[in-house]
XYZ file of C-alpha atoms in Angstrom:
656
model
C -143.921 82.919 66.974
C -143.604 86.164 65.015
C -142.703 88.038 68.203
C -139.938 85.548 69.068
C -138.436 85.868 65.566
C -138.563 89.630 65.816
C -136.855 89.523 69.229
C -134.117 87.267 67.852
C -133.522 89.606 64.916
C -133.432 92.623 67.220
C -130.978 90.884 69.552
C -128.794 89.951 66.592
C -128.829 93.532 65.301
C -127.940 94.913 68.732
C -125.073 92.440 69.013
C -123.728 93.502 65.613
C -124.062 97.169 66.548
C -122.263 96.745 69.851
C -119.548 94.717 68.126
C -119.088 97.403 65.455
C -118.904 100.242 67.983
C -116.457 98.316 70.159
C -114.226 97.783 67.129
C -114.102 101.508 66.381
C -113.530 102.530 69.992
C -110.340 100.537 70.590
C -106.845 100.537 69.190
C -106.137 96.843 68.671
C -102.866 95.024 69.124
C -102.312 92.856 66.037
C -99.711 90.124 66.246
C -97.963 89.509 62.941
C -97.879 86.094 61.287
C -94.498 84.511 61.913
C -92.292 83.624 58.969
C -90.212 80.524 59.776
C -86.430 80.624 59.320
C -85.364 79.281 55.948
C -84.380 75.610 56.015
C -81.776 74.098 53.759
C -82.960 71.846 50.918
C -81.267 68.803 52.443
C -82.807 69.391 55.873
C -86.253 69.962 54.385
C -85.951 66.785 52.287
C -84.753 64.839 55.337
C -87.701 66.052 57.429
C -90.197 65.143 54.693
C -88.763 61.642 54.250
C -88.714 61.076 58.007
C -92.348 62.096 58.456
C -93.455 60.038 55.438
C -91.605 56.792 56.039
C -90.327 56.960 59.637
C -93.103 58.766 61.498
C -92.860 56.237 64.358
C -89.086 56.868 64.728
C -88.114 53.153 64.654
C -84.484 53.885 65.566
C -85.425 55.741 68.727
C -84.287 52.904 71.028
C -80.835 52.811 69.340
C -79.906 56.367 70.370
C -76.941 56.755 72.745
C -76.414 52.986 72.971
C -73.057 51.153 72.774
C -72.344 49.096 69.643
C -72.930 45.743 71.395
C -76.321 46.924 72.664
C -77.254 48.178 69.185
C -76.502 44.701 67.786
C -78.799 43.121 70.376
C -81.545 45.673 69.692
C -81.190 45.061 65.952
C -81.650 41.307 66.407
C -84.622 41.907 68.699
C -86.191 44.187 66.080
C -85.943 41.418 63.466
C -86.768 38.578 65.874
C -89.060 39.911 68.654
C -88.954 36.472 70.317
C -85.472 37.428 71.592
C -87.102 40.318 73.452
C -90.213 38.771 75.011
C -88.493 35.393 75.384
C -86.255 36.774 78.156
C -89.249 37.355 80.451
C -91.064 34.161 79.475
C -92.234 32.091 82.445
C -94.397 29.139 83.415
C -97.557 31.222 83.835
C -97.278 32.554 80.263
C -96.476 29.072 78.964
C -99.642 27.687 80.565
C -101.770 30.332 78.819
C -100.020 29.747 75.477
C -100.330 25.962 75.790
C -104.082 26.073 76.385
C -104.685 28.599 73.586
C -102.347 26.750 71.193
C -104.144 23.433 71.718
C -107.511 25.172 71.334
C -106.709 26.877 68.020
C -105.101 23.642 66.754
C -108.410 21.821 67.264
C -110.060 24.561 65.204
C -107.441 24.890 62.466
C -107.062 21.216 61.462
C -110.590 20.722 60.054
C -110.624 24.282 58.658
C -107.302 23.759 56.855
C -108.574 20.643 55.118
C -111.651 22.556 53.952
C -109.841 25.758 52.950
C -107.370 23.828 50.780
C -110.354 22.759 48.667
C -111.250 26.439 48.145
C -107.752 26.896 46.727
C -108.247 23.744 44.547
C -105.396 21.984 46.365
C -105.101 18.596 48.066
C -106.045 18.605 51.823
C -102.464 18.158 53.074
C -101.429 21.552 51.651
C -103.812 23.279 54.036
C -102.175 21.433 56.950
C -98.685 22.220 55.616
C -99.637 25.912 55.678
C -100.462 25.690 59.386
C -97.141 24.065 60.230
C -94.235 26.091 58.773
C -95.650 29.678 58.471
C -96.777 29.880 62.147
C -93.296 28.786 63.259
C -91.651 31.546 61.223
C -94.177 34.108 62.443
C -93.635 33.139 66.088
C -89.980 34.207 65.730
C -90.533 37.351 63.633
C -94.067 38.589 64.370
C -94.826 41.307 66.909
C -98.484 40.455 67.609
C -99.181 38.379 70.711
C -102.649 37.301 69.631
C -102.712 36.668 65.898
C -103.106 33.020 64.821
C -101.516 32.142 61.476
C -102.761 29.784 58.776
C -104.877 29.562 55.620
C -108.043 31.675 55.605
C -111.226 31.348 53.587
C -111.138 34.627 51.623
C -107.494 34.349 50.529
C -107.947 30.641 49.694
C -110.942 31.439 47.476
C -109.163 34.417 45.881
C -106.046 32.390 45.170
C -108.053 29.443 43.829
C -110.119 31.703 41.550
C -107.149 33.630 40.151
C -105.070 30.490 39.590
C -107.928 28.599 37.944
C -108.261 31.453 35.448
C -104.706 30.605 34.338
C -104.571 26.788 34.657
C -107.284 24.134 34.997
C -106.369 22.212 38.200
C -108.184 19.044 37.078
C -106.339 18.843 33.728
C -102.919 20.155 34.780
C -102.586 19.533 38.537
C -98.765 19.688 38.604
C -98.561 23.016 36.765
C -101.361 24.381 38.938
C -99.501 23.390 42.118
C -96.286 24.988 40.865
C -98.153 28.202 40.035
C -99.672 28.195 43.550
C -96.176 28.000 45.099
C -94.963 30.730 42.720
C -97.866 33.010 43.674
C -97.171 32.350 47.364
C -93.495 33.213 46.907
C -94.287 36.546 45.242
C -97.036 37.270 47.776
C -94.313 37.006 50.417
C -91.932 39.173 48.375
C -94.670 41.827 48.023
C -95.434 41.820 51.744
C -91.783 41.920 52.834
C -90.957 44.674 50.315
C -93.803 46.871 51.563
C -92.524 46.401 55.106
C -88.830 46.949 54.393
C -89.522 50.068 52.315
C -91.999 51.184 55.000
C -94.821 51.497 52.487
C -97.428 50.004 54.782
C -99.601 53.110 54.435
C -100.434 51.939 50.893
C -102.760 49.211 52.190
C -104.828 51.931 53.890
C -105.990 53.032 50.435
C -108.417 50.097 50.565
C -111.058 51.718 52.767
C -112.725 50.007 55.724
C -116.100 50.215 53.970
C -114.741 48.513 50.839
C -113.157 45.757 52.953
C -116.458 45.170 54.819
C -118.310 44.815 51.510
C -115.625 42.649 49.933
C -115.455 40.311 52.941
C -119.232 40.010 53.096
C -119.476 39.222 49.382
C -116.614 36.730 49.632
C -118.391 35.027 52.560
C -121.571 34.607 50.486
C -119.536 33.290 47.539
C -117.613 30.827 49.726
C -120.828 29.572 51.340
C -122.431 29.067 47.893
C -119.378 27.136 46.708
C -119.876 24.733 49.616
C -123.268 23.654 48.263
C -121.419 21.175 46.059
C -120.163 19.212 49.066
C -123.179 20.000 51.241
C -125.687 18.582 48.734
C -123.450 15.859 47.272
C -123.397 17.344 43.740
C -120.729 15.848 41.457
C -120.949 18.146 38.422
C -120.737 21.714 39.638
C -120.064 25.015 37.866
C -116.551 26.452 38.001
C -117.956 29.982 38.061
C -118.358 31.761 41.399
C -121.193 34.237 40.706
C -124.489 33.565 42.472
C -126.549 33.142 39.295
C -124.281 30.430 37.824
C -124.060 28.639 41.175
C -127.828 28.599 41.750
C -128.438 27.387 38.182
C -125.983 24.556 38.778
C -127.666 23.678 42.086
C -131.231 23.561 40.752
C -130.335 21.779 37.500
C -128.913 18.898 39.540
C -131.773 18.669 42.047
C -133.398 15.577 40.519
C -130.377 13.374 39.865
C -127.375 14.447 41.900
C -128.612 15.567 45.324
C -127.755 12.920 47.917
C -130.094 12.793 50.940
C -127.525 11.049 53.183
C -124.987 13.799 52.438
C -127.578 16.521 53.095
C -128.542 14.858 56.395
C -124.916 14.743 57.580
C -124.229 18.329 56.477
C -127.446 19.808 57.928
C -127.085 17.970 61.248
C -123.541 19.085 61.889
C -124.095 22.617 60.545
C -126.890 22.984 63.117
C -124.513 21.642 65.803
C -121.749 24.077 64.774
C -124.077 27.097 64.725
C -125.495 26.108 68.119
C -121.939 25.818 69.500
C -121.141 29.315 68.179
C -124.320 30.617 69.810
C -123.300 29.124 73.176
C -119.816 30.632 72.886
C -121.265 34.062 72.051
C -123.755 33.966 74.933
C -121.210 32.881 77.537
C -117.629 34.066 76.972
C -116.317 31.494 79.461
C -117.503 28.755 77.108
C -115.318 30.024 74.238
C -113.829 26.521 73.963
C -117.187 25.045 72.863
C -117.218 26.607 69.336
C -113.430 26.089 69.171
C -113.564 22.304 69.558
C -116.904 21.876 67.757
C -115.356 21.547 64.234
C -112.885 18.828 65.277
C -115.617 17.063 67.250
C -117.836 17.184 64.156
C -115.053 15.733 61.980
C -114.399 12.881 64.429
C -118.087 11.985 64.840
C -118.952 12.244 61.132
C -115.856 10.284 60.092
C -116.693 7.525 62.587
C -120.321 7.494 61.377
C -119.331 7.156 57.708
C -116.786 4.437 58.551
C -119.178 2.188 60.502
C -122.155 2.668 58.144
C -120.134 2.484 54.880
C -121.981 5.638 53.773
C -119.236 6.305 51.231
C -120.624 3.365 49.231
C -124.074 5.005 49.219
C -122.963 8.149 47.437
C -121.542 10.156 50.358
C -118.388 11.863 49.028
C -115.369 11.594 51.323
C -111.998 13.345 51.539
C -110.029 10.217 50.635
C -106.404 9.463 51.499
C -104.342 12.399 52.790
C -100.619 12.233 52.185
C -98.766 11.441 55.402
C -95.625 13.257 56.581
C -94.411 16.825 56.949
C -93.884 19.418 54.239
C -91.653 18.312 51.359
C -89.339 21.012 49.908
C -90.771 22.870 46.912
C -88.048 25.355 45.884
C -87.572 23.537 42.588
C -91.298 23.850 41.822
C -91.392 27.663 41.877
C -91.421 29.291 38.438
C -88.504 31.713 38.144
C -88.771 31.944 34.356
C -91.164 31.106 31.532
C -94.739 32.094 30.731
C -96.095 31.326 34.185
C -93.697 33.687 35.998
C -95.678 36.862 35.199
C -98.941 35.091 36.044
C -97.501 34.012 39.383
C -96.267 37.538 40.159
C -99.627 39.086 39.266
C -101.608 36.605 41.355
C -99.122 36.814 44.224
C -99.315 40.612 44.462
C -103.126 40.590 44.671
C -103.272 37.702 47.164
C -100.413 39.175 49.200
C -102.039 42.601 49.575
C -105.428 41.138 50.587
C -103.750 38.770 53.072
C -101.748 41.694 54.435
C -104.816 43.904 54.833
C -106.621 41.196 56.789
C -103.667 40.304 59.028
C -102.723 43.899 59.919
C -106.372 44.768 60.676
C -106.663 41.729 62.974
C -103.347 42.478 64.668
C -104.264 46.108 65.325
C -107.681 45.105 66.696
C -106.270 42.784 69.346
C -103.306 45.064 70.090
C -105.716 47.879 70.962
C -107.736 45.495 73.153
C -104.596 44.566 75.133
C -103.130 48.073 74.962
C -99.796 47.434 73.251
C -98.204 48.885 70.134
C -98.103 46.939 66.892
C -95.557 47.956 64.255
C -97.363 47.486 60.939
C -94.140 47.498 58.897
C -92.552 44.802 61.099
C -95.710 42.732 60.698
C -95.436 42.988 56.927
C -91.830 41.792 56.998
C -92.785 38.869 59.264
C -95.770 37.881 57.097
C -93.663 38.203 53.949
C -90.830 36.088 55.386
C -93.196 33.323 56.487
C -94.847 33.161 53.030
C -91.467 33.126 51.273
C -90.326 30.241 53.488
C -93.766 28.655 53.121
C -93.581 28.688 49.317
C -90.338 26.701 49.594
C -91.933 24.138 51.908
C -95.126 23.258 49.985
C -97.374 25.892 51.603
C -99.761 28.311 49.982
C -100.549 31.875 51.141
C -101.081 32.043 54.911
C -102.145 35.041 56.970
C -103.884 35.958 60.214
C -107.245 34.276 60.741
C -109.841 36.345 62.595
C -111.805 33.362 63.944
C -108.669 31.603 65.208
C -107.164 34.836 66.547
C -110.391 35.544 68.466
C -110.282 32.042 69.990
C -106.565 32.492 70.706
C -107.310 35.755 72.517
C -110.223 34.356 74.539
C -108.232 31.225 75.448
C -105.742 33.461 77.246
C -102.719 33.496 74.944
C -99.793 35.505 76.306
C -97.310 35.507 73.410
C -96.782 34.244 69.854
C -95.660 30.924 71.403
C -99.265 29.716 71.005
C -98.516 29.523 67.249
C -95.601 27.187 68.013
C -97.913 24.951 70.093
C -100.398 24.873 67.201
C -97.593 23.997 64.759
C -96.454 21.097 66.959
C -100.011 19.707 67.034
C -100.295 20.040 63.241
C -96.881 18.325 62.921
C -98.120 15.368 65.020
C -101.297 15.266 62.933
C -99.314 15.131 59.677
C -97.023 12.420 61.015
C -99.536 10.123 62.679
C -103.215 11.061 62.289
C -103.842 12.002 58.631
C -104.819 8.438 57.561
C -107.775 8.681 59.959
C -109.272 11.538 57.901
C -109.748 9.277 54.878
C -113.464 8.713 55.618
C -114.238 12.321 56.557
C -117.298 13.348 54.496
C -116.990 16.431 52.291
C -120.325 17.579 53.701
C -118.813 18.145 57.159
C -116.009 20.243 55.661
C -118.660 22.274 53.803
C -120.593 22.745 57.067
C -117.429 23.859 58.907
C -116.576 26.418 56.212
C -120.159 27.770 56.046
C -120.286 28.235 59.818
C -116.850 29.911 59.776
C -117.538 32.406 56.961
C -120.923 33.541 58.268
C -118.989 35.626 60.780
C -117.446 37.600 57.905
C -120.860 39.088 57.032
C -120.804 42.177 59.229
C -124.247 43.652 58.569
C -124.031 45.852 61.676
C -120.916 47.544 60.256
C -122.732 48.037 56.911
C -125.684 49.720 58.684
C -123.300 51.976 60.608
C -121.479 52.881 57.368
C -124.833 53.844 55.812
C -125.635 56.115 58.754
C -122.217 57.797 58.778
C -121.195 58.183 55.130
C -123.360 57.393 52.093
C -120.382 57.413 49.719
C -118.625 54.867 51.933
C -121.765 52.751 51.725
C -121.598 52.892 47.929
C -118.052 51.468 48.151
C -119.252 48.793 50.579
C -122.275 47.704 48.562
C -120.403 47.976 45.240
C -117.670 45.606 46.450
C -120.311 43.246 47.891
C -122.394 42.993 44.707
C -119.259 42.830 42.557
C -118.090 39.696 44.378
C -121.538 38.061 44.610
C -122.794 38.740 41.076
C -119.530 38.776 39.100
C -116.360 37.361 40.635
C -113.895 37.883 43.463
C -111.474 39.826 41.275
C -114.278 42.076 39.900
C -115.441 42.784 43.451
C -111.887 43.606 44.481
C -111.476 45.895 41.458
C -114.720 47.708 42.318
C -113.597 48.092 45.944
C -110.249 49.595 44.928
C -111.789 51.802 42.214
C -114.439 53.292 44.507
C -111.874 53.813 47.301
C -109.613 55.754 44.917
C -112.601 57.617 43.467
C -113.513 58.813 46.957
C -109.946 60.004 47.576
C -109.882 61.830 44.235
C -113.260 63.416 44.899
C -112.170 64.671 48.325
C -108.881 65.988 46.930
C -110.323 67.675 43.843
C -113.527 68.965 45.466
C -112.596 70.059 49.011
C -115.130 71.637 51.332
C -115.356 75.400 51.769
C -117.550 77.372 54.146
C -118.568 80.944 54.968
C -117.899 81.989 58.554
C -119.798 84.214 60.938
C -119.162 85.530 64.426
C -120.654 83.592 67.358
C -122.611 86.150 69.451
C -120.752 87.706 72.409
C -117.424 86.094 71.347
C -114.572 86.707 68.927
C -114.942 83.183 67.545
C -115.829 82.703 63.857
C -117.487 79.474 62.731
C -119.376 77.894 59.819
C -122.706 79.664 59.362
C -124.397 76.437 58.287
C -123.316 74.689 61.495
C -124.076 77.749 63.639
C -127.079 79.612 62.144
C -126.915 82.138 64.981
C -123.466 83.279 63.816
C -123.626 86.871 62.524
C -122.053 88.032 59.299
C -119.767 91.045 59.436
C -121.000 94.079 57.441
C -118.806 94.750 54.409
C -116.741 91.609 55.023
C -117.021 88.046 53.688
C -115.093 85.289 55.495
C -114.457 82.006 53.635
C -112.657 78.972 55.034
C -110.871 76.413 52.817
C -110.806 72.958 54.418
C -107.899 71.304 52.614
C -104.458 71.765 51.153
C -104.424 73.746 47.891
C -102.832 71.736 45.087
C -102.879 71.637 41.303
C -105.794 69.170 41.479
C -108.131 71.524 43.339
C -106.706 75.042 43.045
C -108.951 76.107 40.158
C -112.043 74.705 41.887
C -111.203 76.551 45.145
C -110.712 79.844 43.302
C -114.020 79.470 41.450
C -115.853 78.336 44.599
C -114.651 81.399 46.551
C -115.770 83.697 43.733
C -119.136 81.944 43.681
C -119.470 82.464 47.446
C -118.758 86.152 46.833
C -121.367 86.480 44.067
C -124.029 84.644 46.110
C -123.302 86.757 49.161
C -123.412 90.028 47.177
C -126.809 89.079 45.730
C -128.169 88.286 49.202
C -126.829 91.501 50.731
C -128.107 93.529 47.797
C -131.585 92.077 48.317
C -131.492 93.035 52.015
C -129.858 96.448 51.350
C -126.779 95.470 53.367
C -123.432 97.199 52.719
C -121.407 96.035 49.734
C -118.576 93.611 50.446
C -115.199 95.355 50.465
C -113.002 92.691 52.107
C -112.798 88.943 51.476
C -110.978 87.083 54.273
C -109.722 83.575 53.453
C -109.297 81.533 56.647
C -106.319 79.243 55.941
C -105.916 77.335 59.241
C -106.969 74.010 57.639
C -104.700 74.609 54.601
C -101.751 72.341 55.449
C -99.855 72.893 52.191
C -99.893 74.767 48.907
C -98.077 74.276 45.612
C -97.268 76.559 42.686
C -100.690 75.962 41.117
C -102.322 76.938 44.416
C -100.305 80.165 44.626
C -101.145 80.916 40.987
C -104.852 80.420 41.844
C -104.524 82.904 44.752
C -102.914 85.410 42.382
C -105.803 85.018 39.921
C -108.282 85.355 42.792
C -106.541 88.582 43.885
C -106.785 90.017 40.353
C -110.474 89.056 40.050
C -111.286 90.659 43.403
C -109.359 93.793 42.490
C -111.632 94.299 39.484
C -114.610 94.097 41.880
C -112.991 96.597 44.305
C -112.738 93.856 46.927
C -109.520 93.438 48.917
C -108.113 89.934 49.553
C -107.079 89.180 53.144
C -105.486 85.965 54.462
C -105.892 84.595 57.972
C -103.538 82.241 59.832
C -101.554 80.545 57.035
C -99.445 77.702 58.480
C -95.656 77.453 58.548
C -95.324 75.625 55.236
C -97.899 77.821 53.502
C -96.506 81.186 54.645
C -92.995 80.063 53.731
C -94.091 79.280 50.158
C -96.143 82.463 49.894
C -93.101 84.541 50.811
C -90.915 82.568 48.398
C -93.354 83.472 45.608
C -93.548 87.132 46.822
C -97.339 86.881 47.015
C -97.496 89.037 50.209
C -95.945 91.880 48.174
C -98.905 91.706 45.783
C -101.673 91.897 48.377
C -99.661 93.741 51.019
C -97.957 92.453 54.154
C -100.663 94.146 56.209
C -103.283 91.852 54.636
C -102.043 88.696 56.390
C -103.270 88.118 59.951
C -102.802 85.612 62.732
C -106.529 85.149 63.438
C -109.856 85.863 61.755
C -110.744 88.169 64.659
C -107.607 90.270 64.001
C -108.435 90.434 60.301
C -112.052 91.460 60.938
C -110.996 94.065 63.499
C -108.547 95.682 61.091
C -110.898 95.516 58.102
C -113.863 97.021 59.967
C -111.701 99.931 61.129
C -111.033 100.723 57.475
C -114.721 100.636 56.522
C -116.681 103.901 56.301
C -118.496 104.880 59.521
C -121.937 104.409 57.925
C -121.100 100.716 57.191
């Protein structure tokens, strides 16, 4: 073992010696760092705006087109149905018809249950699967997304609204506030899309969303214990401790064994149907029709046995007919306006995050492009129209979209098919749901939300990034042990904290030369990399801004001090050149340049020369504007680390 270490050290020393002698025996050609031509302020501003807001070049298809064609393209951009509708045929219709009927069978029982999460009457859930999908079919660009109420947004909306108005004491005001929140959720979504600010929703990290969704799923499932167990007096709080106290305090008097039997039987059936669908993809229709089958069978059972007279709670009469107009019910003034705006913004952003994530997932599976900003406009428009037609916040449902995809949908026309089925249900079938037991709705919701608990993703997050896992678990526990809004706040806070930490504390590394190459890499990643005598190479792995410039300067000086101590202990030559590798530095501001100036002065006092390697176009332009190269010398800026090392070693004394 000792011999092998000695051989490695000897080989390393020989490599360094041969490298040093080769450097001194050749006259190198050094290519200068290019300084870009000066751009005008207007052109620079235009380029920045384009890259920030129009990176996808949305007007690309309009170039060199006649005015009439531009008008057509403009209409197609707003209403994609005018584009894909031209190539629509019978084969596509068949796929859309089957998928539309399949998701309709899934959405009807779910809508009735989800409306209860939002503390609204059952018909409002059905209303929200009639008008919004029609609007989306005309304006949406996703072929696979299925629109309607979803569990997480329904719970979030219900929780936030109940904090403002008690739905049992003031049902009319509560309903008006729900429509107001829906209207401003749509305004928020459409505004983000029109102003092309879709990148803002990416600030809610994937890890935080996984934790939030998982916590919301647990909370939703716990809320269903009221209907599942037949409890009449149930806590209005959503945290797990309050819910479990409420459940166990009512165990002796309020639990209804007939209700539990119905709920447990059909929950087992629903979970078994999901298992079959997961095992055999061709049987995707089994879990899709299982909820409606459960509703029909349980309703028939309650009707013939008169179980409702034995304590089994039922849905009761559902208002017949299609959506009544609700424009006059939206608050445009008064005390509730601000509350509606606040609730709408939160619900709108969460709904948007879920829908865009679902749309992108299925778009990548079918290999087509999805314009996130167009999706936001479409989702916003459908919620604005929905708020005026007695709907509450609708978005893309993952469970329905997955069924829609597996059923073979071809276009957004499947949403129109679903809307037609919901329309027929509202017109003719709603009276039949009168005897539907609440327990079956609870079972349907529990089976649906269990899929939101993505423990595999949480395990993967733990393996990849521990800080991401903190965001995930923080959002999860915040929702489960406090409330939905606290969990959401924790998720957002930790996501921003991570961004701030990465911006203010960027990574730096010392570089060494990979043996028998002119490549310089991180010495921690490549322990075999050799350090250059008399030279220290440091790489900065981020842009240098006011938020991190002081830290970067101090971290480089600390690298220098640590390295000098190590080399002093091993009797290695003193460091005379410090090379800063700037390839990863995408930008620099005045604070960053000021930090480089301070670093140069500090090094000068230590008789160490500052050298820069490969600054990018933006960085070198700003350095020249500040006349920083005049301070360190034009000959101290190199195209590559190898060029810098070659030049610096030639200037070192022969004994070094």
